[in-house]
Amino acid sequence: MPLYTHAIVREVPDAYAECLTLEAIEVPIDVPKAREQHAHFCAILAGLGLEVTRLEADESLPDCCFIEDTAVLVDDLAILTNPGAPSRIKEVEAVEQALRGIKPLAKILPPGTLDGGDVLVIGKTIYIGQSTRTNEAGIRQFAALVEPNGYTVVSVPVSGLLHLKSAVTYLGNGQVILAPAYVDPSYFKEYHLLKLSEAEAYCANCLNVNGTILMPEGYEQVKKQIENLGFPVIELDMSEFKKGDGALTCKALLY
Ligand code: CIR
């Protein structure tokens, strides 16, 4: 696993109450509570030793707090995405400014689309979700950027959830956590698999920060399983981000 020293996050706008969702929201998003949960996430990252840079929210971009979708950081390259939802394309501008000078920049261009939430890096293999947000042209462009550095790109169909990483993430030590209801486990057969039931699918999105696993709270059984694998775990209240189809990884770019 990479060792992270920095995180870039983006604040939650008031407009987040009107963010994109796959289905109509039953209970409205509580934006002040979302901000508290976001601040807690940032405090956890700082507590794990990361320097956290907070980009201002943009009220014209309701989903801007989901910064993971706007860029993918691989080794010394920052690949700015072309998000698959038209309303999210302008989110990339502020992220580009923030990354300028930190890493060399590359960009996914139309007709290619790609959301960072579809990109799962495990060692030298990069799994990219073929989702409603990421298309074949986007995957081809991404592959052309990383393959010269020795990476292999594997396209993985994902259905029923927004992004690949909504259904599968890498815990570390050869251990993948996934929800077979949404992604075919055979793509990950070279790893140890922690398989989740459909009801547990939301906690397929875990984040390893320098050896500690951050996971959504409320999945006691899965938490125990991850601890039994030898990882320290920190649980986070994700209620207001879950309403907006946001996963835990979506709230930060780490490097
Ligand atoms: C969207 O539909 O684009 C946002 N409401 C949620 C994006 C979540 N992104 C992520 O988990 N990587």
PDB file of C-alpha atoms and ligand atoms in Angstrom:
ATOM      1  CA  MET A   1       0.000   0.000   0.000  1.00  0.00           C
ATOM      2  CA  PRO A   2       1.233   3.545  -0.631  1.00  0.00           C
ATOM      3  CA  LEU A   3       2.125   5.600   2.434  1.00  0.00           C
ATOM      4  CA  TYR A   4       0.180   8.837   2.382  1.00  0.00           C
ATOM      5  CA  THR A   5       1.375  12.180   3.700  1.00  0.00           C
ATOM      6  CA  HIS A   6      -1.260  14.488   2.203  1.00  0.00           C
ATOM      7  CA  ALA A   7      -4.993  14.681   1.606  1.00  0.00           C
ATOM      8  CA  ILE A   8      -6.997  17.166  -0.449  1.00  0.00           C
ATOM      9  CA  VAL A   9     -10.663  17.483   0.424  1.00  0.00           C
ATOM     10  CA  ARG A  10     -13.404  19.832  -0.727  1.00  0.00           C
ATOM     11  CA  GLU A  11     -15.903  21.408   1.615  1.00  0.00           C
ATOM     12  CA  VAL A  12     -19.633  20.610   1.519  1.00  0.00           C
ATOM     13  CA  PRO A  13     -21.756  23.328  -0.182  1.00  0.00           C
ATOM     14  CA  ASP A  14     -25.288  24.250   0.939  1.00  0.00           C
ATOM     15  CA  ALA A  15     -26.266  23.041  -2.546  1.00  0.00           C
ATOM     16  CA  TYR A  16     -25.251  19.506  -1.514  1.00  0.00           C
ATOM     17  CA  ALA A  17     -28.894  19.105  -0.439  1.00  0.00           C
ATOM     18  CA  GLU A  18     -29.665  19.011  -4.203  1.00  0.00           C
ATOM     19  CA  CYS A  19     -26.893  16.620  -5.232  1.00  0.00           C
ATOM     20  CA  LEU A  20     -27.244  13.892  -7.850  1.00  0.00           C
ATOM     21  CA  THR A  21     -28.767  10.658  -6.597  1.00  0.00           C
ATOM     22  CA  LEU A  22     -29.590   7.341  -8.244  1.00  0.00           C
ATOM     23  CA  GLU A  23     -32.957   7.281  -6.513  1.00  0.00           C
ATOM     24  CA  ALA A  24     -35.142   9.942  -4.923  1.00  0.00           C
ATOM     25  CA  ILE A  25     -34.003  10.659  -1.350  1.00  0.00           C
ATOM     26  CA  GLU A  26     -36.567   9.662   1.277  1.00  0.00           C
ATOM     27  CA  VAL A  27     -35.133  11.692   4.164  1.00  0.00           C
ATOM     28  CA  PRO A  28     -33.656  15.049   3.066  1.00  0.00           C
ATOM     29  CA  ILE A  29     -29.905  15.552   3.397  1.00  0.00           C
ATOM     30  CA  ASP A  30     -28.966  17.400   6.589  1.00  0.00           C
ATOM     31  CA  VAL A  31     -26.167  19.650   5.269  1.00  0.00           C
ATOM     32  CA  PRO A  32     -24.870  20.861   8.684  1.00  0.00           C
ATOM     33  CA  LYS A  33     -24.641  17.221   9.762  1.00  0.00           C
ATOM     34  CA  ALA A  34     -22.846  16.347   6.512  1.00  0.00           C
ATOM     35  CA  ARG A  35     -20.353  19.115   7.324  1.00  0.00           C
ATOM     36  CA  GLU A  36     -19.805  17.665  10.801  1.00  0.00           C
ATOM     37  CA  GLN A  37     -19.205  14.214   9.325  1.00  0.00           C
ATOM     38  CA  HIS A  38     -16.828  15.710   6.776  1.00  0.00           C
ATOM     39  CA  ALA A  39     -14.927  17.618   9.483  1.00  0.00           C
ATOM     40  CA  HIS A  40     -14.658  14.431  11.538  1.00  0.00           C
ATOM     41  CA  PHE A  41     -13.253  12.587   8.503  1.00  0.00           C
ATOM     42  CA  CYS A  42     -10.648  15.356   8.053  1.00  0.00           C
ATOM     43  CA  ALA A  43      -9.735  15.167  11.752  1.00  0.00           C
ATOM     44  CA  ILE A  44      -9.233  11.406  11.437  1.00  0.00           C
ATOM     45  CA  LEU A  45      -6.925  11.899   8.450  1.00  0.00           C
ATOM     46  CA  ALA A  46      -4.967  14.558  10.350  1.00  0.00           C
ATOM     47  CA  GLY A  47      -4.799  12.233  13.361  1.00  0.00           C
ATOM     48  CA  LEU A  48      -3.267   9.582  11.098  1.00  0.00           C
ATOM     49  CA  GLY A  49      -0.512  12.057  10.251  1.00  0.00           C
ATOM     50  CA  LEU A  50      -1.746  13.505   6.952  1.00  0.00           C
ATOM     51  CA  GLU A  51      -1.547  17.178   6.059  1.00  0.00           C
ATOM     52  CA  VAL A  52      -5.080  18.051   4.975  1.00  0.00           C
ATOM     53  CA  THR A  53      -5.754  20.775   2.374  1.00  0.00           C
ATOM     54  CA  ARG A  54      -9.363  21.942   2.240  1.00  0.00           C
ATOM     55  CA  LEU A  55     -10.642  23.400  -1.018  1.00  0.00           C
ATOM     56  CA  GLU A  56     -13.567  25.794  -0.810  1.00  0.00           C
ATOM     57  CA  ALA A  57     -16.985  24.515  -1.766  1.00  0.00           C
ATOM     58  CA  ASP A  58     -18.603  25.915  -4.913  1.00  0.00           C
ATOM     59  CA  GLU A  59     -22.342  26.550  -4.575  1.00  0.00           C
ATOM     60  CA  SER A  60     -22.843  26.009  -8.303  1.00  0.00           C
ATOM     61  CA  LEU A  61     -21.474  22.445  -7.941  1.00  0.00           C
ATOM     62  CA  PRO A  62     -23.691  20.447  -5.544  1.00  0.00           C
ATOM     63  CA  ASP A  63     -21.499  17.311  -5.698  1.00  0.00           C
ATOM     64  CA  CYS A  64     -18.125  19.041  -5.360  1.00  0.00           C
ATOM     65  CA  CYS A  65     -17.376  17.478  -1.952  1.00  0.00           C
ATOM     66  CA  PHE A  66     -16.953  14.111  -3.733  1.00  0.00           C
ATOM     67  CA  ILE A  67     -13.471  15.123  -4.815  1.00  0.00           C
ATOM     68  CA  GLU A  68     -12.252  11.592  -5.523  1.00  0.00           C
ATOM     69  CA  ASP A  69     -14.170  11.578  -8.790  1.00  0.00           C
ATOM     70  CA  THR A  70     -12.219  14.511 -10.250  1.00  0.00           C
ATOM     71  CA  ALA A  71      -8.672  13.123 -10.265  1.00  0.00           C
ATOM     72  CA  VAL A  72      -6.671   9.931  -9.881  1.00  0.00           C
ATOM     73  CA  LEU A  73      -3.175  10.128  -8.438  1.00  0.00           C
ATOM     74  CA  VAL A  74      -0.892   7.343  -9.647  1.00  0.00           C
ATOM     75  CA  ASP A  75       2.758   7.542  -8.647  1.00  0.00           C
ATOM     76  CA  ASP A  76       4.002  10.871  -9.958  1.00  0.00           C
ATOM     77  CA  LEU A  77       1.061  11.580 -12.222  1.00  0.00           C
ATOM     78  CA  ALA A  78      -2.249  13.295 -11.496  1.00  0.00           C
ATOM     79  CA  ILE A  79      -4.872  12.280 -14.037  1.00  0.00           C
ATOM     80  CA  LEU A  80      -7.672  14.819 -14.100  1.00  0.00           C
ATOM     81  CA  THR A  81     -10.913  13.154 -15.056  1.00  0.00           C
ATOM     82  CA  ASN A  82     -13.785  14.100 -17.317  1.00  0.00           C
ATOM     83  CA  PRO A  83     -16.647  13.183 -14.952  1.00  0.00           C
ATOM     84  CA  GLY A  84     -19.474  11.216 -16.516  1.00  0.00           C
ATOM     85  CA  ALA A  85     -22.215  13.442 -15.097  1.00  0.00           C
ATOM     86  CA  PRO A  86     -22.317  16.733 -17.065  1.00  0.00           C
ATOM     87  CA  SER A  87     -23.172  18.736 -13.916  1.00  0.00           C
ATOM     88  CA  ARG A  88     -19.871  17.614 -12.353  1.00  0.00           C
ATOM     89  CA  ILE A  89     -17.443  18.481 -15.161  1.00  0.00           C
ATOM     90  CA  LYS A  90     -16.587  21.950 -13.799  1.00  0.00           C
ATOM     91  CA  GLU A  91     -15.577  20.458 -10.429  1.00  0.00           C
ATOM     92  CA  VAL A  92     -12.265  19.535 -12.034  1.00  0.00           C
ATOM     93  CA  GLU A  93     -11.103  23.173 -12.475  1.00  0.00           C
ATOM     94  CA  ALA A  94     -10.400  23.901  -8.780  1.00  0.00           C
ATOM     95  CA  VAL A  95      -8.816  20.496  -8.329  1.00  0.00           C
ATOM     96  CA  GLU A  96      -6.547  21.118 -11.308  1.00  0.00           C
ATOM     97  CA  GLN A  97      -5.406  24.387  -9.701  1.00  0.00           C
ATOM     98  CA  ALA A  98      -4.765  22.632  -6.389  1.00  0.00           C
ATOM     99  CA  LEU A  99      -2.715  19.864  -8.014  1.00  0.00           C
ATOM    100  CA  ARG A 100      -0.695  22.144 -10.293  1.00  0.00           C
ATOM    101  CA  GLY A 101       2.861  22.209  -9.034  1.00  0.00           C
ATOM    102  CA  ILE A 102       2.317  19.118  -6.883  1.00  0.00           C
ATOM    103  CA  LYS A 103       2.349  16.552  -9.683  1.00  0.00           C
ATOM    104  CA  PRO A 104       2.565  16.528 -13.476  1.00  0.00           C
ATOM    105  CA  LEU A 105      -0.977  16.671 -14.851  1.00  0.00           C
ATOM    106  CA  ALA A 106      -2.721  14.636 -17.538  1.00  0.00           C
ATOM    107  CA  LYS A 107      -6.365  14.763 -18.541  1.00  0.00           C
ATOM    108  CA  ILE A 108      -9.141  12.466 -19.714  1.00  0.00           C
ATOM    109  CA  LEU A 109     -10.755  14.191 -22.703  1.00  0.00           C
ATOM    110  CA  PRO A 110     -14.174  13.886 -24.406  1.00  0.00           C
ATOM    111  CA  PRO A 111     -15.591  11.630 -25.707  1.00  0.00           C
ATOM    112  CA  GLY A 112     -13.896   9.782 -22.850  1.00  0.00           C
ATOM    113  CA  THR A 113     -15.563  10.006 -19.447  1.00  0.00           C
ATOM    114  CA  LEU A 114     -14.198   8.646 -16.197  1.00  0.00           C
ATOM    115  CA  ASP A 115     -14.991   9.122 -12.498  1.00  0.00           C
ATOM    116  CA  GLY A 116     -12.249   8.496  -9.931  1.00  0.00           C
ATOM    117  CA  GLY A 117     -14.712   6.374  -7.950  1.00  0.00           C
ATOM    118  CA  ASP A 118     -14.381   3.778 -10.716  1.00  0.00           C
ATOM    119  CA  VAL A 119     -10.605   3.444 -10.360  1.00  0.00           C
ATOM    120  CA  LEU A 120      -9.231   0.843  -7.974  1.00  0.00           C
ATOM    121  CA  VAL A 121      -5.443   0.562  -7.804  1.00  0.00           C
ATOM    122  CA  ILE A 122      -4.005  -2.667  -6.389  1.00  0.00           C
ATOM    123  CA  GLY A 123      -0.255  -2.746  -6.813  1.00  0.00           C
ATOM    124  CA  LYS A 124       0.514  -2.583 -10.510  1.00  0.00           C
ATOM    125  CA  THR A 125      -3.029  -3.541 -11.587  1.00  0.00           C
ATOM    126  CA  ILE A 126      -5.666  -0.876 -12.032  1.00  0.00           C
ATOM    127  CA  TYR A 127      -9.268  -2.069 -12.147  1.00  0.00           C
ATOM    128  CA  ILE A 128     -11.630   0.407 -13.789  1.00  0.00           C
ATOM    129  CA  GLY A 129     -15.392   0.134 -13.531  1.00  0.00           C
ATOM    130  CA  GLN A 130     -17.449   0.228 -16.697  1.00  0.00           C
ATOM    131  CA  SER A 131     -20.264   2.164 -15.115  1.00  0.00           C
ATOM    132  CA  THR A 132     -22.839   4.738 -16.093  1.00  0.00           C
ATOM    133  CA  ARG A 133     -20.106   7.355 -15.460  1.00  0.00           C
ATOM    134  CA  THR A 134     -17.008   5.781 -17.021  1.00  0.00           C
ATOM    135  CA  ASN A 135     -16.978   4.759 -20.680  1.00  0.00           C
ATOM    136  CA  GLU A 136     -14.646   2.688 -22.844  1.00  0.00           C
ATOM    137  CA  ALA A 137     -12.956   5.731 -24.375  1.00  0.00           C
ATOM    138  CA  GLY A 138     -12.171   7.026 -20.870  1.00  0.00           C
ATOM    139  CA  ILE A 139     -10.718   3.670 -19.852  1.00  0.00           C
ATOM    140  CA  ARG A 140      -8.592   3.510 -23.035  1.00  0.00           C
ATOM    141  CA  GLN A 141      -7.194   7.001 -22.403  1.00  0.00           C
ATOM    142  CA  PHE A 142      -6.444   6.155 -18.798  1.00  0.00           C
ATOM    143  CA  ALA A 143      -4.676   2.935 -19.819  1.00  0.00           C
ATOM    144  CA  ALA A 144      -2.524   4.787 -22.362  1.00  0.00           C
ATOM    145  CA  LEU A 145      -1.371   7.151 -19.585  1.00  0.00           C
ATOM    146  CA  VAL A 146      -0.429   4.504 -17.010  1.00  0.00           C
ATOM    147  CA  GLU A 147       0.696   1.496 -19.063  1.00  0.00           C
ATOM    148  CA  PRO A 148       4.115   3.053 -19.878  1.00  0.00           C
ATOM    149  CA  ASN A 149       4.738   3.000 -16.106  1.00  0.00           C
ATOM    150  CA  GLY A 150       4.190  -0.763 -15.935  1.00  0.00           C
ATOM    151  CA  TYR A 151       0.509  -0.800 -14.951  1.00  0.00           C
ATOM    152  CA  THR A 152      -2.049  -3.223 -16.347  1.00  0.00           C
ATOM    153  CA  VAL A 153      -5.591  -1.930 -16.695  1.00  0.00           C
ATOM    154  CA  VAL A 154      -8.543  -4.291 -16.287  1.00  0.00           C
ATOM    155  CA  SER A 155     -12.112  -3.181 -17.142  1.00  0.00           C
ATOM    156  CA  VAL A 156     -14.715  -4.485 -14.720  1.00  0.00           C
ATOM    157  CA  PRO A 157     -18.458  -4.233 -15.380  1.00  0.00           C
ATOM    158  CA  VAL A 158     -20.383  -2.767 -12.451  1.00  0.00           C
ATOM    159  CA  SER A 159     -24.151  -2.664 -12.205  1.00  0.00           C
ATOM    160  CA  GLY A 160     -26.697  -1.501  -9.678  1.00  0.00           C
ATOM    161  CA  LEU A 161     -24.283   0.837  -7.857  1.00  0.00           C
ATOM    162  CA  LEU A 162     -22.725   4.115  -8.934  1.00  0.00           C
ATOM    163  CA  HIS A 163     -19.038   3.217  -9.126  1.00  0.00           C
ATOM    164  CA  LEU A 164     -16.716   0.209  -9.013  1.00  0.00           C
ATOM    165  CA  LYS A 165     -15.436   1.270  -5.597  1.00  0.00           C
ATOM    166  CA  SER A 166     -19.011   1.373  -4.292  1.00  0.00           C
ATOM    167  CA  ALA A 167     -18.792  -2.427  -4.616  1.00  0.00           C
ATOM    168  CA  VAL A 168     -15.135  -3.335  -4.079  1.00  0.00           C
ATOM    169  CA  THR A 169     -12.013  -1.907  -2.424  1.00  0.00           C
ATOM    170  CA  TYR A 170      -8.598  -3.168  -1.383  1.00  0.00           C
ATOM    171  CA  LEU A 171      -7.888  -3.513   2.325  1.00  0.00           C
ATOM    172  CA  GLY A 172      -4.185  -4.330   1.894  1.00  0.00           C
ATOM    173  CA  ASN A 173      -2.167  -7.515   2.541  1.00  0.00           C
ATOM    174  CA  GLY A 174      -3.757  -9.230  -0.470  1.00  0.00           C
ATOM    175  CA  GLN A 175      -7.270  -8.770   0.938  1.00  0.00           C
ATOM    176  CA  VAL A 176     -10.141  -7.430  -1.156  1.00  0.00           C
ATOM    177  CA  ILE A 177     -13.574  -6.588   0.283  1.00  0.00           C
ATOM    178  CA  LEU A 178     -16.481  -6.788  -2.160  1.00  0.00           C
ATOM    179  CA  ALA A 179     -20.216  -7.117  -2.630  1.00  0.00           C
ATOM    180  CA  PRO A 180     -20.813  -9.952  -5.153  1.00  0.00           C
ATOM    181  CA  ALA A 181     -24.362  -8.701  -5.787  1.00  0.00           C
ATOM    182  CA  TYR A 182     -22.840  -5.814  -7.766  1.00  0.00           C
ATOM    183  CA  VAL A 183     -19.452  -6.959  -9.048  1.00  0.00           C
ATOM    184  CA  ASP A 184     -18.244 -10.340 -10.311  1.00  0.00           C
ATOM    185  CA  PRO A 185     -15.761 -11.730  -7.739  1.00  0.00           C
ATOM    186  CA  SER A 186     -13.931 -13.724 -10.440  1.00  0.00           C
ATOM    187  CA  TYR A 187     -12.156 -10.505 -11.498  1.00  0.00           C
ATOM    188  CA  PHE A 188     -10.440 -10.554  -8.102  1.00  0.00           C
ATOM    189  CA  LYS A 189      -9.766 -14.273  -7.713  1.00  0.00           C
ATOM    190  CA  GLU A 190      -6.032 -13.776  -7.137  1.00  0.00           C
ATOM    191  CA  TYR A 191      -6.787 -12.049  -3.813  1.00  0.00           C
ATOM    192  CA  HIS A 192      -8.305 -13.194  -0.539  1.00  0.00           C
ATOM    193  CA  LEU A 193     -11.920 -12.094  -0.685  1.00  0.00           C
ATOM    194  CA  LEU A 194     -14.074 -10.791   2.121  1.00  0.00           C
ATOM    195  CA  LYS A 195     -17.523 -11.182   0.570  1.00  0.00           C
ATOM    196  CA  LEU A 196     -20.396  -9.066   1.808  1.00  0.00           C
ATOM    197  CA  SER A 197     -24.115  -9.714   1.683  1.00  0.00           C
ATOM    198  CA  GLU A 198     -26.284  -7.323  -0.294  1.00  0.00           C
ATOM    199  CA  ALA A 199     -27.353  -5.693   2.985  1.00  0.00           C
ATOM    200  CA  GLU A 200     -23.708  -5.030   3.857  1.00  0.00           C
ATOM    201  CA  ALA A 201     -22.742  -3.732   0.405  1.00  0.00           C
ATOM    202  CA  TYR A 202     -22.255  -0.125   1.543  1.00  0.00           C
ATOM    203  CA  CYS A 203     -19.245  -1.102   3.611  1.00  0.00           C
ATOM    204  CA  ALA A 204     -17.473  -2.576   0.570  1.00  0.00           C
ATOM    205  CA  ASN A 205     -16.056   0.927   0.346  1.00  0.00           C
ATOM    206  CA  CYS A 206     -13.256   1.002   2.891  1.00  0.00           C
ATOM    207  CA  LEU A 207     -10.148   3.161   2.909  1.00  0.00           C
ATOM    208  CA  ASN A 208      -6.716   2.010   4.072  1.00  0.00           C
ATOM    209  CA  VAL A 209      -4.838   5.039   5.396  1.00  0.00           C
ATOM    210  CA  ASN A 210      -1.328   3.969   6.289  1.00  0.00           C
ATOM    211  CA  GLY A 211      -2.465   0.643   7.708  1.00  0.00           C
ATOM    212  CA  THR A 212      -5.663   1.754   9.439  1.00  0.00           C
ATOM    213  CA  ILE A 213      -8.964   0.857   7.793  1.00  0.00           C
ATOM    214  CA  LEU A 214     -11.621   3.562   7.757  1.00  0.00           C
ATOM    215  CA  MET A 215     -15.090   2.091   7.252  1.00  0.00           C
ATOM    216  CA  PRO A 216     -18.717   3.206   7.548  1.00  0.00           C
ATOM    217  CA  GLU A 217     -20.206   2.647  11.003  1.00  0.00           C
ATOM    218  CA  GLY A 218     -23.072   0.256  11.587  1.00  0.00           C
ATOM    219  CA  TYR A 219     -21.589  -2.987  10.232  1.00  0.00           C
ATOM    220  CA  GLU A 220     -20.423  -4.685  13.418  1.00  0.00           C
ATOM    221  CA  GLN A 221     -19.964  -8.148  11.909  1.00  0.00           C
ATOM    222  CA  VAL A 222     -17.834  -6.849   9.039  1.00  0.00           C
ATOM    223  CA  LYS A 223     -15.835  -4.671  11.428  1.00  0.00           C
ATOM    224  CA  LYS A 224     -14.953  -7.771  13.465  1.00  0.00           C
ATOM    225  CA  GLN A 225     -13.953  -9.643  10.302  1.00  0.00           C
ATOM    226  CA  ILE A 226     -11.624  -6.817   9.262  1.00  0.00           C
ATOM    227  CA  GLU A 227     -10.128  -6.630  12.760  1.00  0.00           C
ATOM    228  CA  ASN A 228      -9.605 -10.399  12.698  1.00  0.00           C
ATOM    229  CA  LEU A 229      -7.526  -9.894   9.554  1.00  0.00           C
ATOM    230  CA  GLY A 230      -5.196  -7.787  11.706  1.00  0.00           C
ATOM    231  CA  PHE A 231      -6.208  -4.263  10.691  1.00  0.00           C
ATOM    232  CA  PRO A 232      -6.990  -1.501  13.161  1.00  0.00           C
ATOM    233  CA  VAL A 233     -10.395  -0.033  12.241  1.00  0.00           C
ATOM    234  CA  ILE A 234     -11.931   3.422  12.613  1.00  0.00           C
ATOM    235  CA  GLU A 235     -15.667   3.685  11.943  1.00  0.00           C
ATOM    236  CA  LEU A 236     -17.218   6.824  10.494  1.00  0.00           C
ATOM    237  CA  ASP A 237     -20.799   8.031  10.446  1.00  0.00           C
ATOM    238  CA  MET A 238     -21.531   8.322   6.719  1.00  0.00           C
ATOM    239  CA  SER A 239     -25.310   8.833   6.890  1.00  0.00           C
ATOM    240  CA  GLU A 240     -25.506  12.139   5.000  1.00  0.00           C
ATOM    241  CA  PHE A 241     -23.054  11.052   2.292  1.00  0.00           C
ATOM    242  CA  LYS A 242     -24.764   7.700   1.811  1.00  0.00           C
ATOM    243  CA  LYS A 243     -27.961   9.614   0.991  1.00  0.00           C
ATOM    244  CA  GLY A 244     -26.056  11.274  -1.869  1.00  0.00           C
ATOM    245  CA  ASP A 245     -24.626   7.910  -3.091  1.00  0.00           C
ATOM    246  CA  GLY A 246     -21.255   8.942  -1.691  1.00  0.00           C
ATOM    247  CA  ALA A 247     -18.806   6.401  -0.392  1.00  0.00           C
ATOM    248  CA  LEU A 248     -16.039   6.914   2.130  1.00  0.00           C
ATOM    249  CA  THR A 249     -13.195   7.057  -0.399  1.00  0.00           C
ATOM    250  CA  CYS A 250     -14.972   9.763  -2.400  1.00  0.00           C
ATOM    251  CA  LYS A 251     -14.206  12.460   0.150  1.00  0.00           C
ATOM    252  CA  ALA A 252     -10.450  12.775  -0.374  1.00  0.00           C
ATOM    253  CA  LEU A 253      -7.563  12.626  -2.790  1.00  0.00           C
ATOM    254  CA  LEU A 254      -4.616  11.050  -1.010  1.00  0.00           C
ATOM    255  CA  TYR A 255      -0.944  11.186  -1.918  1.00  0.00           C
TER     256      TYR A 255
HETATM  257  C1  CIR B   1     -22.837  11.592  -7.792  1.00  0.00           C
HETATM  258  O1  CIR B   1     -23.900  11.053  -8.125  1.00  0.00           O
HETATM  259  O2  CIR B   1     -21.961  11.830  -8.606  1.00  0.00           O
HETATM  260  C2  CIR B   1     -22.648  11.973  -6.350  1.00  0.00           C
HETATM  261  N1  CIR B   1     -23.903  12.296  -5.759  1.00  0.00           N
HETATM  262  C3  CIR B   1     -21.975  10.874  -5.570  1.00  0.00           C
HETATM  263  C4  CIR B   1     -20.567  10.615  -6.001  1.00  0.00           C
HETATM  264  C5  CIR B   1     -19.883   9.637  -5.094  1.00  0.00           C
HETATM  265  N2  CIR B   1     -18.559   9.374  -5.518  1.00  0.00           N
HETATM  266  C6  CIR B   1     -17.812   8.377  -5.038  1.00  0.00           C
HETATM  267  O3  CIR B   1     -18.238   7.628  -4.180  1.00  0.00           O
HETATM  268  N3  CIR B   1     -16.599   8.221  -5.571  1.00  0.00           N
END
